[in-house]
Coordinates of C-alpha atoms (C1' of nucleotides) in Angstrom, one line a residue:
Chain A
X1 CA 17.2 -2.7 0.7
X2 CA 14.0 -1.0 -0.1
X3 CA 14.4 2.3 -1.8
X4 CA 13.0 5.5 -0.3
X5 CA 11.2 6.4 -3.5
X6 CA 9.0 3.3 -3.2
X7 CA 8.2 4.1 0.4
X8 CA 7.3 7.6 -0.5
X9 CA 4.9 6.4 -3.1
X10 CA 3.4 3.9 -0.8
X11 CA 2.9 6.6 1.8
X12 CA 1.3 8.9 -0.7
X13 CA -1.1 6.2 -1.8
X14 CA -2.0 5.4 1.8
X15 CA -2.7 9.1 2.2
X16 CA -4.6 9.9 -1.0
X17 CA -6.3 6.5 -1.4
X18 CA -6.0 6.3 -5.2
X19 CA -3.0 6.0 -7.4
X20 CA -4.2 8.8 -9.6
X21 CA -4.5 11.2 -6.7
X22 CA -1.1 10.1 -5.3
X23 CA 0.5 10.4 -8.7
X24 CA -0.7 14.0 -9.1
X25 CA 0.7 14.9 -5.6
X26 CA 4.0 13.3 -6.5
X27 CA 4.2 15.0 -9.9
X28 CA 4.4 11.7 -11.7
X29 CA 2.1 9.5 -13.7
X30 CA -0.3 7.0 -12.4
X31 CA 1.1 4.0 -14.4
X32 CA 4.4 4.8 -12.8
X33 CA 2.8 4.2 -9.4
X34 CA 1.1 1.0 -10.5
X35 CA 4.5 -0.3 -11.4
X36 CA 6.2 0.9 -8.3
X37 CA 3.6 -0.7 -6.0
X38 CA 4.1 -4.0 -7.9
X39 CA 7.8 -3.7 -7.5
X40 CA 7.5 -3.0 -3.8
X41 CA 5.4 -6.1 -3.3
X42 CA 7.8 -8.0 -5.3
X43 CA 10.9 -6.9 -3.4
X44 CA 9.2 -7.6 -0.1
X45 CA 7.8 -10.9 -1.3
X46 CA 4.5 -9.9 0.3
X47 CA 1.1 -8.8 -1.0
X48 CA 0.2 -5.3 0.1
X49 CA -3.0 -4.6 -1.9
X50 CA -6.5 -5.8 -2.5
X51 CA -6.9 -5.5 -6.3
X52 CA -10.2 -5.3 -8.1
X53 CA -10.5 -4.4 -11.7
X54 CA -10.7 -0.7 -11.3
X55 CA -9.9 -0.3 -7.6
X56 CA -6.8 -0.6 -5.4
X57 CA -6.7 -0.7 -1.7
X58 CA -4.2 -1.6 1.0
X59 CA -4.7 -4.9 2.7
X60 CA -3.9 -5.5 6.4
X61 CA -0.2 -5.9 5.7
X62 CA -0.3 -2.9 3.4
X63 CA -1.7 -0.7 6.1
X64 CA 1.0 -1.7 8.5
X65 CA 3.6 -1.3 5.8
X66 CA 2.5 2.3 5.1
X67 CA 2.7 3.0 8.8
X68 CA 6.2 1.6 9.1
X69 CA 7.2 3.4 5.9
X70 CA 6.5 6.7 7.7
X71 CA 9.2 5.9 10.2
X72 CA 11.8 5.3 7.5
X73 CA 10.7 8.5 5.7
X74 CA 11.0 10.5 8.9
X75 CA 14.5 9.0 9.5
X76 CA 15.5 10.0 6.0
X77 CA 14.3 13.5 6.3
X78 CA 16.0 13.7 9.7
X79 CA 19.2 12.6 8.1
X80 CA 19.1 15.3 5.6
X81 CA 18.1 18.0 8.1
X82 CA 20.8 17.0 10.6
X83 CA 23.6 16.8 8.1
X84 CA 22.7 20.2 6.7
X85 CA 22.4 21.7 10.2
X86 CA 25.7 20.2 11.2
X87 CA 27.4 21.5 8.2
X88 CA 25.9 24.9 8.8
X89 CA 26.9 24.9 12.4
X90 CA 30.5 24.4 11.3
X91 CA 30.5 27.5 9.3
X92 CA 28.5 29.6 11.8
X93 CA 30.0 31.3 14.8
X94 CA 27.4 32.1 17.5
X95 CA 28.3 34.8 20.0
X96 CA 26.6 36.3 22.9
X97 CA 27.2 39.9 23.9
X98 CA 26.3 41.4 27.3
X99 CA 26.4 45.0 26.0
X100 CA 26.4 46.9 22.7
X101 CA 29.9 48.4 22.9
X102 CA 31.8 45.1 22.9
X103 CA 29.6 44.0 19.9
X104 CA 30.4 47.1 18.0
X105 CA 34.1 46.9 18.6
X106 CA 34.5 43.1 18.3
X107 CA 32.3 42.4 15.3
X108 CA 34.8 43.6 12.7
X109 CA 37.7 41.8 14.4
X110 CA 35.8 38.5 14.6
X111 CA 34.8 38.9 11.0
X112 CA 38.3 39.4 9.8
X113 CA 39.8 36.6 11.9
X114 CA 37.1 34.1 10.8
X115 CA 36.6 35.2 7.3
X116 CA 33.9 33.3 5.4
X117 CA 32.1 32.3 8.6
X118 CA 28.6 33.3 9.2
X119 CA 28.3 35.3 12.4
X120 CA 25.2 34.8 14.6
X121 CA 25.1 37.3 17.4
X122 CA 22.8 37.8 20.4
X123 CA 22.7 40.6 22.8
X124 CA 21.2 40.1 26.2
X125 CA 21.9 39.9 29.9
X126 CA 24.9 37.6 30.4
X127 CA 23.5 35.6 33.3
X128 CA 22.8 32.5 31.0
X129 CA 25.9 32.9 28.9
X130 CA 28.0 30.2 30.6
X131 CA 25.2 27.7 30.2
X132 CA 25.0 28.6 26.6
X133 CA 28.7 28.1 26.1
X134 CA 28.4 24.8 27.7
X135 CA 25.5 23.5 25.7
X136 CA 27.0 24.8 22.4
X137 CA 24.4 27.5 21.7
X138 CA 27.3 29.9 21.7
X139 CA 30.9 29.3 20.9
X140 CA 32.0 32.7 22.2
X141 CA 30.6 35.2 24.7
X142 CA 31.4 38.6 26.1
X143 CA 30.7 38.7 29.8
X144 CA 30.9 41.6 32.3
X145 CA 32.2 39.3 35.0
X146 CA 35.0 36.8 35.0
X147 CA 33.7 33.2 34.7
X148 CA 34.9 31.4 37.9
X149 CA 35.0 27.8 36.5
X150 CA 38.1 26.5 34.8
X151 CA 35.9 25.0 32.3
X152 CA 36.1 28.3 30.5
X153 CA 38.9 30.4 29.0
X154 CA 38.7 34.1 29.0
X155 CA 40.6 37.3 28.4
X156 CA 39.8 40.9 29.4
X157 CA 39.0 42.8 26.3
X158 CA 38.3 46.3 27.7
X159 CA 36.1 48.3 30.0
X160 CA 33.3 50.9 29.9
X161 CA 32.2 53.8 32.2
X162 CA 28.7 55.1 32.1
X163 CA 27.8 58.8 31.9
X164 CA 24.5 60.6 32.0
X165 CA 24.0 63.1 29.3
X166 CA 21.8 66.0 30.3
X167 CA 20.5 69.3 29.0
X168 CA 22.4 72.3 30.3
X169 CA 19.1 73.5 31.8
X170 CA 18.8 70.4 33.9
X171 CA 19.5 70.9 37.6
X172 CA 22.0 68.0 37.5
X173 CA 24.1 69.7 34.9
X174 CA 26.1 71.5 37.5
X175 CA 27.1 68.4 39.4
X176 CA 30.7 67.3 38.7
X177 CA 29.5 63.7 39.3
X178 CA 26.3 61.9 40.3
X179 CA 24.9 58.8 41.8
X180 CA 22.3 56.5 40.2
X181 CA 20.0 57.3 43.1
X182 CA 20.0 60.9 41.9
X183 CA 18.3 59.6 38.7
X184 CA 15.6 57.5 40.4
X185 CA 12.2 59.0 39.6
X186 CA 13.3 60.8 36.5
X187 CA 12.2 60.2 33.0
X188 CA 15.1 58.9 30.9
X189 CA 15.4 58.0 27.3
X190 CA 16.8 54.5 26.8
X191 CA 17.5 52.1 24.0
X192 CA 15.9 48.7 24.6
X193 CA 18.6 46.3 23.3
X194 CA 21.5 47.1 25.7
X195 CA 22.2 43.7 27.3
X196 CA 23.0 43.5 31.0
X197 CA 22.7 47.3 31.4
X198 CA 18.9 47.0 31.2
X199 CA 18.9 44.7 34.3
X200 CA 21.2 47.1 36.1
X201 CA 19.0 50.1 35.5
X202 CA 15.9 48.2 36.6
X203 CA 17.6 47.2 39.9
X204 CA 19.3 50.4 40.7
X205 CA 16.8 53.0 39.6
X206 CA 13.5 51.1 40.0
X207 CA 11.5 54.4 40.1
X208 CA 12.9 56.0 37.0
X209 CA 10.6 56.2 34.1
X210 CA 12.4 54.8 31.1
X211 CA 11.2 55.8 27.7
X212 CA 12.3 52.7 25.8
X213 CA 13.2 53.1 22.1
X214 CA 13.6 50.0 19.9
X215 CA 15.0 51.9 17.0
X216 CA 18.4 53.5 17.1
X217 CA 17.1 56.2 14.8
X218 CA 14.2 57.2 16.9
X219 CA 16.4 57.2 19.9
X220 CA 18.9 59.5 18.3
X221 CA 16.2 61.9 17.0
X222 CA 14.5 62.1 20.4
X223 CA 17.8 62.5 22.2
X224 CA 18.8 65.4 19.9
X225 CA 15.4 67.2 20.1
X226 CA 14.3 66.7 23.6
X227 CA 15.7 67.5 27.0
X228 CA 15.3 64.0 28.4
X229 CA 18.5 62.7 30.0
X230 CA 20.1 59.7 28.2
X231 CA 23.0 57.4 29.1
X232 CA 26.2 57.8 27.3
X233 CA 29.5 56.0 27.9
X234 CA 33.3 56.4 27.8
X235 CA 33.3 54.7 24.4
X236 CA 31.1 57.3 22.7
X237 CA 32.7 60.2 24.6
X238 CA 36.2 59.1 23.6
X239 CA 35.1 59.1 20.0
X240 CA 33.4 62.4 20.2
X241 CA 30.1 60.8 19.4
X242 CA 28.1 62.9 21.9
X243 CA 24.9 64.8 21.6
X244 CA 25.6 68.5 20.8
X245 CA 24.8 70.9 23.5
X246 CA 24.7 68.3 26.3
X247 CA 26.7 67.9 29.4
X248 CA 28.1 64.4 30.1
X249 CA 28.4 63.7 33.8
X250 CA 30.2 60.7 35.2
X251 CA 28.2 58.3 37.3
X252 CA 30.2 57.2 40.4
X253 CA 28.4 53.9 41.3
X254 CA 30.7 50.9 40.9
X255 CA 28.0 49.2 38.7
X256 CA 28.6 51.8 36.1
X257 CA 32.2 50.9 35.7
X258 CA 32.4 47.5 34.1
X259 CA 35.0 45.3 32.5
X260 CA 34.4 42.9 29.6
X261 CA 35.8 39.4 29.2
X262 CA 35.8 37.5 26.0
X263 CA 35.1 33.9 26.9
X264 CA 35.0 30.5 25.3
X265 CA 35.0 26.9 26.5
X266 CA 38.5 26.0 27.6
X267 CA 38.3 23.0 25.3
X268 CA 37.9 25.4 22.3
X269 CA 40.8 27.6 23.3
X270 CA 42.9 26.6 20.4
X271 CA 40.1 27.0 17.9
X272 CA 39.8 30.7 18.9
X273 CA 43.4 31.4 19.7
X274 CA 43.8 33.7 16.6
X275 CA 40.9 35.8 17.9
X276 CA 42.2 36.0 21.5
X277 CA 45.6 37.1 20.1
X278 CA 43.9 40.1 18.4
X279 CA 42.3 41.2 21.6
X280 CA 43.7 42.8 24.7
X281 CA 42.3 44.8 27.6
X282 CA 42.3 48.0 25.6
X283 CA 40.4 46.6 22.6
X284 CA 37.0 47.9 24.0
X285 CA 37.4 51.3 25.5
Chain B
X1 CA 14.7 12.7 -0.4
X2 CA 18.0 10.9 -0.2
X3 CA 18.0 7.4 -1.7
X4 CA 18.9 4.5 0.5
X5 CA 21.5 3.3 -2.0
X6 CA 23.6 6.4 -1.5
X7 CA 23.4 6.0 2.3
X8 CA 24.4 2.4 2.0
X9 CA 27.4 3.4 -0.1
X10 CA 28.4 6.2 2.3
X11 CA 28.2 3.8 5.3
X12 CA 30.3 1.2 3.4
X13 CA 32.9 3.9 2.7
X14 CA 32.9 5.0 6.3
X15 CA 33.4 1.4 7.3
X16 CA 36.0 0.3 4.8
X17 CA 37.9 3.6 4.5
X18 CA 38.5 3.4 0.8
X19 CA 36.2 3.5 -2.2
X20 CA 37.9 0.5 -3.7
X21 CA 37.4 -1.6 -0.6
X22 CA 33.8 -0.5 -0.2
X23 CA 33.1 -1.1 -3.9
X24 CA 34.3 -4.7 -3.5
X25 CA 32.1 -5.3 -0.5
X26 CA 29.1 -3.8 -2.3
X27 CA 29.8 -5.8 -5.5
X28 CA 30.1 -2.8 -7.6
X29 CA 32.9 -0.8 -9.2
X30 CA 34.9 2.0 -7.6
X31 CA 34.1 4.6 -10.2
X32 CA 30.4 4.0 -9.4
X33 CA 31.1 5.0 -5.8
X34 CA 33.0 8.0 -6.8
X35 CA 30.0 9.2 -8.7
X36 CA 27.6 8.3 -5.9
X37 CA 29.5 10.2 -3.3
X38 CA 29.6 13.2 -5.5
X39 CA 25.9 12.9 -6.0
X40 CA 25.3 12.6 -2.3
X41 CA 27.2 15.8 -1.6
X42 CA 25.4 17.4 -4.5
X43 CA 21.9 16.5 -3.2
X44 CA 22.7 17.5 0.3
X45 CA 24.4 20.7 -0.9
X46 CA 27.2 20.0 1.6
X47 CA 30.8 18.8 1.4
X48 CA 31.4 15.5 3.0
X49 CA 34.9 14.6 2.0
X50 CA 38.5 15.8 2.1
X51 CA 39.8 15.0 -1.4
X52 CA 43.4 14.8 -2.3
X53 CA 44.6 13.4 -5.6
X54 CA 44.6 9.8 -4.7
X55 CA 42.9 9.7 -1.3
X56 CA 39.4 10.3 -0.1
X57 CA 38.4 10.8 3.5
X58 CA 35.4 11.9 5.4
X59 CA 35.5 15.4 6.8
X60 CA 33.8 16.3 10.0
X61 CA 30.3 16.6 8.4
X62 CA 30.9 13.4 6.5
X63 CA 31.6 11.5 9.7
X64 CA 28.4 12.7 11.2
X65 CA 26.5 12.0 8.0
X66 CA 27.8 8.4 8.0
X67 CA 26.6 8.0 11.6
X68 CA 23.2 9.4 10.9
X69 CA 23.0 7.3 7.7
X70 CA 23.2 4.2 10.0
X71 CA 19.9 5.2 11.6
X72 CA 18.2 5.4 8.3
X73 CA 19.6 2.1 7.2
X74 CA 18.4 0.5 10.4
X75 CA 15.0 2.0 9.9
X76 CA 14.8 0.7 6.4
X77 CA 15.9 -2.8 7.4
X78 CA 13.4 -2.7 10.2
X79 CA 10.7 -1.8 7.8
X80 CA 11.4 -4.8 5.6
X81 CA 11.7 -7.1 8.6
X82 CA 8.5 -5.9 10.2
X83 CA 6.4 -6.0 7.1
X84 CA 7.6 -9.6 6.3
X85 CA 7.0 -10.6 9.9
X86 CA 3.5 -9.2 9.9
X87 CA 2.6 -10.8 6.7
X88 CA 3.9 -14.1 8.0
X89 CA 2.0 -13.7 11.2
X90 CA -1.2 -13.3 9.1
X91 CA -0.7 -16.6 7.5
X92 CA 0.6 -18.5 10.5
X93 CA -1.5 -20.0 13.2
X94 CA 0.4 -20.5 16.5
X95 CA -1.1 -23.1 18.8
X96 CA -0.1 -24.4 22.2
X97 CA -0.9 -28.0 23.2
X98 CA -0.7 -29.2 26.8
X99 CA -0.6 -32.9 25.7
X100 CA 0.2 -35.0 22.7
X101 CA -3.2 -36.5 22.1
X102 CA -5.1 -33.3 21.5
X103 CA -2.3 -32.3 19.1
X104 CA -2.6 -35.6 17.2
X105 CA -6.4 -35.3 16.9
X106 CA -6.8 -31.5 16.3
X107 CA -3.9 -31.0 13.8
X108 CA -5.8 -32.4 10.8
X109 CA -8.9 -30.6 11.8
X110 CA -7.2 -27.2 12.1
X111 CA -5.4 -27.9 8.9
X112 CA -8.6 -28.5 7.0
X113 CA -10.4 -25.5 8.5
X114 CA -7.5 -23.1 8.0
X115 CA -6.2 -24.4 4.7
X116 CA -3.2 -22.6 3.4
X117 CA -2.2 -21.4 6.8
X118 CA 1.1 -22.4 8.3
X119 CA 0.7 -24.1 11.6
X120 CA 3.2 -23.4 14.3
X121 CA 2.6 -25.7 17.2
X122 CA 4.2 -26.0 20.7
X123 CA 3.7 -28.6 23.3
X124 CA 4.5 -27.9 26.9
X125 CA 2.9 -27.5 30.3
X126 CA 0.0 -25.2 29.9
X127 CA 0.6 -23.0 32.9
X128 CA 1.8 -20.1 30.7
X129 CA -0.8 -20.6 27.9
X130 CA -3.2 -17.9 29.0
X131 CA -0.3 -15.4 29.1
X132 CA 0.7 -16.5 25.7
X133 CA -2.8 -16.1 24.3
X134 CA -2.9 -12.6 25.8
X135 CA 0.4 -11.5 24.3
X136 CA -0.4 -13.0 20.9
X137 CA 2.3 -15.7 20.9
X138 CA -0.5 -18.1 20.5
X139 CA -3.8 -17.6 18.8
X140 CA -5.2 -21.0 20.1
X141 CA -4.3 -23.3 22.9
X142 CA -5.5 -26.6 24.3
X143 CA -5.6 -26.5 28.1
X144 CA -6.4 -29.2 30.6
X145 CA -8.2 -26.7 32.9
X146 CA -11.0 -24.3 32.1
X147 CA -9.7 -20.7 31.9
X148 CA -11.5 -18.7 34.6
X149 CA -11.3 -15.3 33.0
X150 CA -14.0 -14.1 30.6
X151 CA -11.2 -12.7 28.5
X152 CA -11.1 -16.1 27.0
X153 CA -13.5 -18.3 25.0
X154 CA -13.2 -22.1 25.3
X155 CA -15.0 -25.3 24.4
X156 CA -14.4 -28.7 25.8
X157 CA -12.9 -30.9 23.1
X158 CA -12.5 -34.2 24.8
X159 CA -10.9 -36.1 27.7
X160 CA -8.1 -38.6 28.3
X161 CA -7.6 -41.4 30.9
X162 CA -4.1 -42.6 31.8
X163 CA -3.2 -46.3 31.9
X164 CA -0.1 -48.1 32.9
X165 CA 1.1 -50.8 30.5
X166 CA 3.0 -53.6 32.2
X167 CA 4.5 -56.9 31.3
X168 CA 2.4 -59.9 32.4
X169 CA 5.3 -60.9 34.6
X170 CA 5.1 -57.7 36.5
X171 CA 3.5 -58.0 40.0
X172 CA 1.2 -55.1 39.2
X173 CA -0.2 -57.1 36.3
X174 CA -2.8 -58.7 38.5
X175 CA -4.2 -55.5 39.9
X176 CA -7.6 -54.5 38.4
X177 CA -6.6 -50.9 39.0
X178 CA -3.7 -49.0 40.5
X179 CA -2.6 -45.7 42.2
X180 CA 0.2 -43.5 41.1
X181 CA 1.8 -44.1 44.5
X182 CA 2.1 -47.8 43.5
X183 CA 4.5 -46.7 40.7
X184 CA 6.7 -44.4 42.9
X185 CA 10.2 -45.9 43.0
X186 CA 9.8 -48.0 39.8
X187 CA 11.8 -47.5 36.5
X188 CA 9.4 -46.3 33.9
X189 CA 9.9 -45.7 30.2
X190 CA 8.7 -42.2 29.2
X191 CA 8.5 -40.0 26.2
X192 CA 10.0 -36.6 26.9
X193 CA 7.6 -34.2 25.0
X194 CA 4.3 -34.9 26.7
X195 CA 3.2 -31.5 27.9
X196 CA 1.7 -31.1 31.3
X197 CA 1.9 -34.9 32.0
X198 CA 5.6 -34.5 32.6
X199 CA 4.9 -32.1 35.5
X200 CA 2.2 -34.4 36.9
X201 CA 4.5 -37.3 36.9
X202 CA 7.3 -35.3 38.6
X203 CA 4.9 -34.2 41.3
X204 CA 3.0 -37.4 42.0
X205 CA 5.8 -40.0 41.6
X206 CA 8.9 -38.1 42.6
X207 CA 10.8 -41.3 43.3
X208 CA 10.1 -43.1 40.1
X209 CA 13.1 -43.4 37.8
X210 CA 12.0 -42.2 34.4
X211 CA 13.9 -43.4 31.4
X212 CA 13.3 -40.4 29.1
X213 CA 13.1 -41.0 25.4
X214 CA 13.3 -38.1 23.0
X215 CA 12.6 -40.1 19.9
X216 CA 9.2 -41.8 19.4
X217 CA 11.0 -44.6 17.5
X218 CA 13.4 -45.4 20.3
X219 CA 10.6 -45.3 22.7
X220 CA 8.5 -47.8 20.7
X221 CA 11.4 -50.1 20.2
X222 CA 12.3 -50.1 23.9
X223 CA 8.7 -50.5 24.9
X224 CA 8.2 -53.5 22.7
X225 CA 11.5 -55.2 23.7
X226 CA 11.8 -54.6 27.4
X227 CA 9.7 -55.2 30.4
X228 CA 9.7 -51.6 31.6
X229 CA 6.3 -50.2 32.4
X230 CA 5.1 -47.4 30.1
X231 CA 2.1 -45.1 30.3
X232 CA -0.7 -45.6 27.8
X233 CA -4.0 -43.8 27.5
X234 CA -7.6 -44.3 26.6
X235 CA -6.9 -42.8 23.2
X236 CA -4.4 -45.4 22.2
X237 CA -6.4 -48.3 23.8
X238 CA -9.5 -47.3 22.1
X239 CA -7.7 -47.4 18.7
X240 CA -6.1 -50.7 19.5
X241 CA -2.6 -49.1 19.4
X242 CA -1.3 -51.0 22.4
X243 CA 1.9 -52.9 22.9
X244 CA 1.3 -56.6 22.1
X245 CA 1.6 -58.9 25.1
X246 CA 1.1 -56.2 27.7
X247 CA -1.6 -55.6 30.2
X248 CA -3.1 -52.1 30.4
X249 CA -4.2 -51.2 33.9
X250 CA -6.3 -48.1 34.6
X251 CA -4.9 -45.5 37.1
X252 CA -7.5 -44.3 39.5
X253 CA -5.9 -41.0 40.7
X254 CA -8.0 -38.0 39.5
X255 CA -4.9 -36.4 38.0
X256 CA -4.9 -39.2 35.4
X257 CA -8.4 -38.3 34.2
X258 CA -8.2 -35.1 32.4
X259 CA -10.4 -33.0 30.1
X260 CA -9.2 -30.7 27.3
X261 CA -10.4 -27.2 26.5
X262 CA -9.8 -25.6 23.1
X263 CA -9.3 -21.9 24.0
X264 CA -8.8 -18.5 22.3
X265 CA -9.1 -14.9 23.2
X266 CA -12.8 -14.0 23.5
X267 CA -12.0 -11.1 21.1
X268 CA -10.9 -13.7 18.4
X269 CA -14.0 -15.9 18.9
X270 CA -15.4 -15.1 15.5
X271 CA -12.1 -15.6 13.7
X272 CA -12.0 -19.2 14.9
X273 CA -15.8 -19.9 15.0
X274 CA -15.4 -22.4 12.1
X275 CA -12.9 -24.4 14.0
X276 CA -15.0 -24.4 17.2
X277 CA -17.9 -25.6 15.2
X278 CA -15.9 -28.7 14.1
X279 CA -15.0 -29.5 17.7
X280 CA -17.1 -31.0 20.4
X281 CA -16.5 -32.8 23.7
X282 CA -16.0 -36.1 22.0
X283 CA -13.4 -34.9 19.4
X284 CA -10.5 -36.0 21.6
X285 CA -11.1 -39.3 23.2
Chain C
dC1 C1' -19.9 8.6 -19.1
dT2 C1' -16.5 9.1 -15.7
dA3 C1' -12.9 7.6 -12.8
dC4 C1' -9.7 4.2 -12.0
dT5 C1' -6.3 0.5 -12.8
dT6 C1' -3.5 -2.2 -15.7
dT7 C1' -0.8 -3.5 -19.8
dA8 C1' 1.8 -2.4 -23.8
dC9 C1' 5.2 0.4 -26.2
dG10 C1' 8.8 3.4 -27.1
dG11 C1' 12.0 6.9 -25.3
dT12 C1' 15.2 8.7 -22.1
dA13 C1' 18.1 9.3 -18.4
dT14 C1' 20.3 7.3 -14.8
dG15 C1' 23.7 4.4 -13.3
dC16 C1' 27.2 1.0 -14.5
dG17 C1' 31.6 -1.1 -16.1
dT18 C1' 35.8 -0.6 -18.7
dA19 C1' 39.6 2.0 -19.9
dA20 C1' 42.7 5.5 -19.3
dG21 C1' 45.0 9.2 -16.7
dC22 C1' 47.3 10.8 -12.7
dA23 C1' 49.1 11.3 -8.1
dT24 C1' 51.0 9.4 -4.0
dT25 C1' 53.6 6.0 -1.3
Chain D
dA1 C1' 55.3 -0.9 -9.1
dA2 C1' 51.2 -0.7 -6.5
dT3 C1' 47.3 1.5 -4.8
dG4 C1' 43.6 4.6 -5.1
dC5 C1' 40.8 8.4 -6.9
dT6 C1' 38.8 10.7 -10.9
dT7 C1' 37.3 11.4 -15.7
dA8 C1' 35.7 9.9 -20.2
dC9 C1' 33.0 6.9 -23.0
dG10 C1' 29.7 3.7 -24.5
dC11 C1' 26.1 0.6 -23.0
dA12 C1' 22.4 -1.7 -20.3
dT13 C1' 18.4 -1.2 -17.9
dA14 C1' 15.3 0.8 -15.1
dC15 C1' 11.9 4.0 -15.0
dC16 C1' 8.9 7.2 -17.1
dG17 C1' 5.1 9.1 -20.0
dT18 C1' 1.6 8.3 -23.5
dA19 C1' -1.7 5.5 -25.4
dA20 C1' -5.1 2.0 -25.2
dA21 C1' -8.0 -1.4 -23.1
dG22 C1' -11.0 -2.9 -19.7
dT23 C1' -14.2 -2.5 -15.6
dA24 C1' -17.1 -0.7 -12.0
dG25 C1' -20.3 2.9 -10.4

DNA sequence: CTACTTTACGGTATGCGTAAGCATT
DNA sequence: AATGCTTACGCATACCGTAAAGTAG
């Protein structure tokens, strides 16, 4: 078997054309390369070079050999990369969340159940989550609809109701409850990374003017110091985390009352049993 | 870069399940493998084994690694094989002959022109020779028909006329010349490796009973000590290499008067110019 | 004179085998 | 007891770097 080191050196010589240049790139000495190339020819039992007194060049076979060597080097690098990636994947738990509240609530629970694991979490609309569970991109996902294939295992982990938080001076402030259509056309302050809610807003209030905030801090500051309506939810209201001096009005549309389902591949059910045991339908509220 | 040696050892351990068994197969000691496997884990920065006091087993990552290692090992073996094959191909000249006489005549010429080259020669019907020149199986071929594509370069190198050699007691012995159809139905002694001639005989004298001889020696002995007709040719008659006490009668069919064309890819014309220079239409007679 | 390869020489580190220790079956 | 892994130790050798010699441009 030809050692990788020799192939690396051959490839370097093919690339840099002189042993001296190759030696420099490989952080070794040029006599070392002279010897290696001799050894390579020896082990192959084949001549690879055209030698003149102060010049070395690949012959026809040598050119081919350098080309083939690349394949081996690539395979070797591939080996290293794949093993490392696989090892990493074993100690990484990738999750998809369809909304911020389940993420906030479940993160510490997942962390304590799978201590030592690296968590990799995405938040986005959950329309692709089942595919991602299937292809292994995610091991776990929180959906806002029950998966309807028995390829998946799920458990309800809570629900969330949406409110609109308005300034007392706002005409809406006197309504006991409102519909999304009442908001269409208004300017509303909104965080950008809110999972499936973003799609819901885009569909149900297409004429609302959303002032998107990427930063939580900017959002909080603007919410506190402006009279723009913002969305709030049962989760924050229950914890008293509301904006001082605002009125929170429930939204009656069914789309604003959602349930969450912690989901994994049915095949992985056992692997995550400990987590599912920690979760019930009142975990996220 | 991970050295091949480590991957070989990993693969051996995966195959033989214990370091001791793998060590034996690899003709090394078991402590050497212990160290190598440690080093492999170290270089990858990844744990590959489940260690108990007197047992070692691959963990999940280790199993994958052993699998991936196979790819690298295959690539490495491939490298070696391909380089050797290419080198060999450079010093081997593969030729196809459509008949024995051109081979007899041209072999010493080719040998002297391409001294040091290994000659690899086939003899068979030349119907596939152009394909074989195209795909590189042959670099040179002797055909009995001119190639009609300008993809090829050729030069006439001689001709051959077929005779039938019969015992003086044979009724045919008094004919000044004969036709192939006169032979149909007879028992005729024939060498088996005679290139395109075999096809010709099969087609033109389908009812002849050919007594095929694989060995030249057996053929000669039978020819000398029996009264079976045998084919001879202008080449042997010209050189006086005929069977004592036999009559050689020319065959008049056009198929029994053939010309030979030394052929190569037009692209290789220069490479074989020296050989073509040595050859003319009276080389094979 | 410069750039390059090759050979020679001496040092070092890498890897090996033997031996010994220890745990498990 | 037998099997198998690991650690420790001393050794062989394989590889390396420096130095020196030689050659072509």
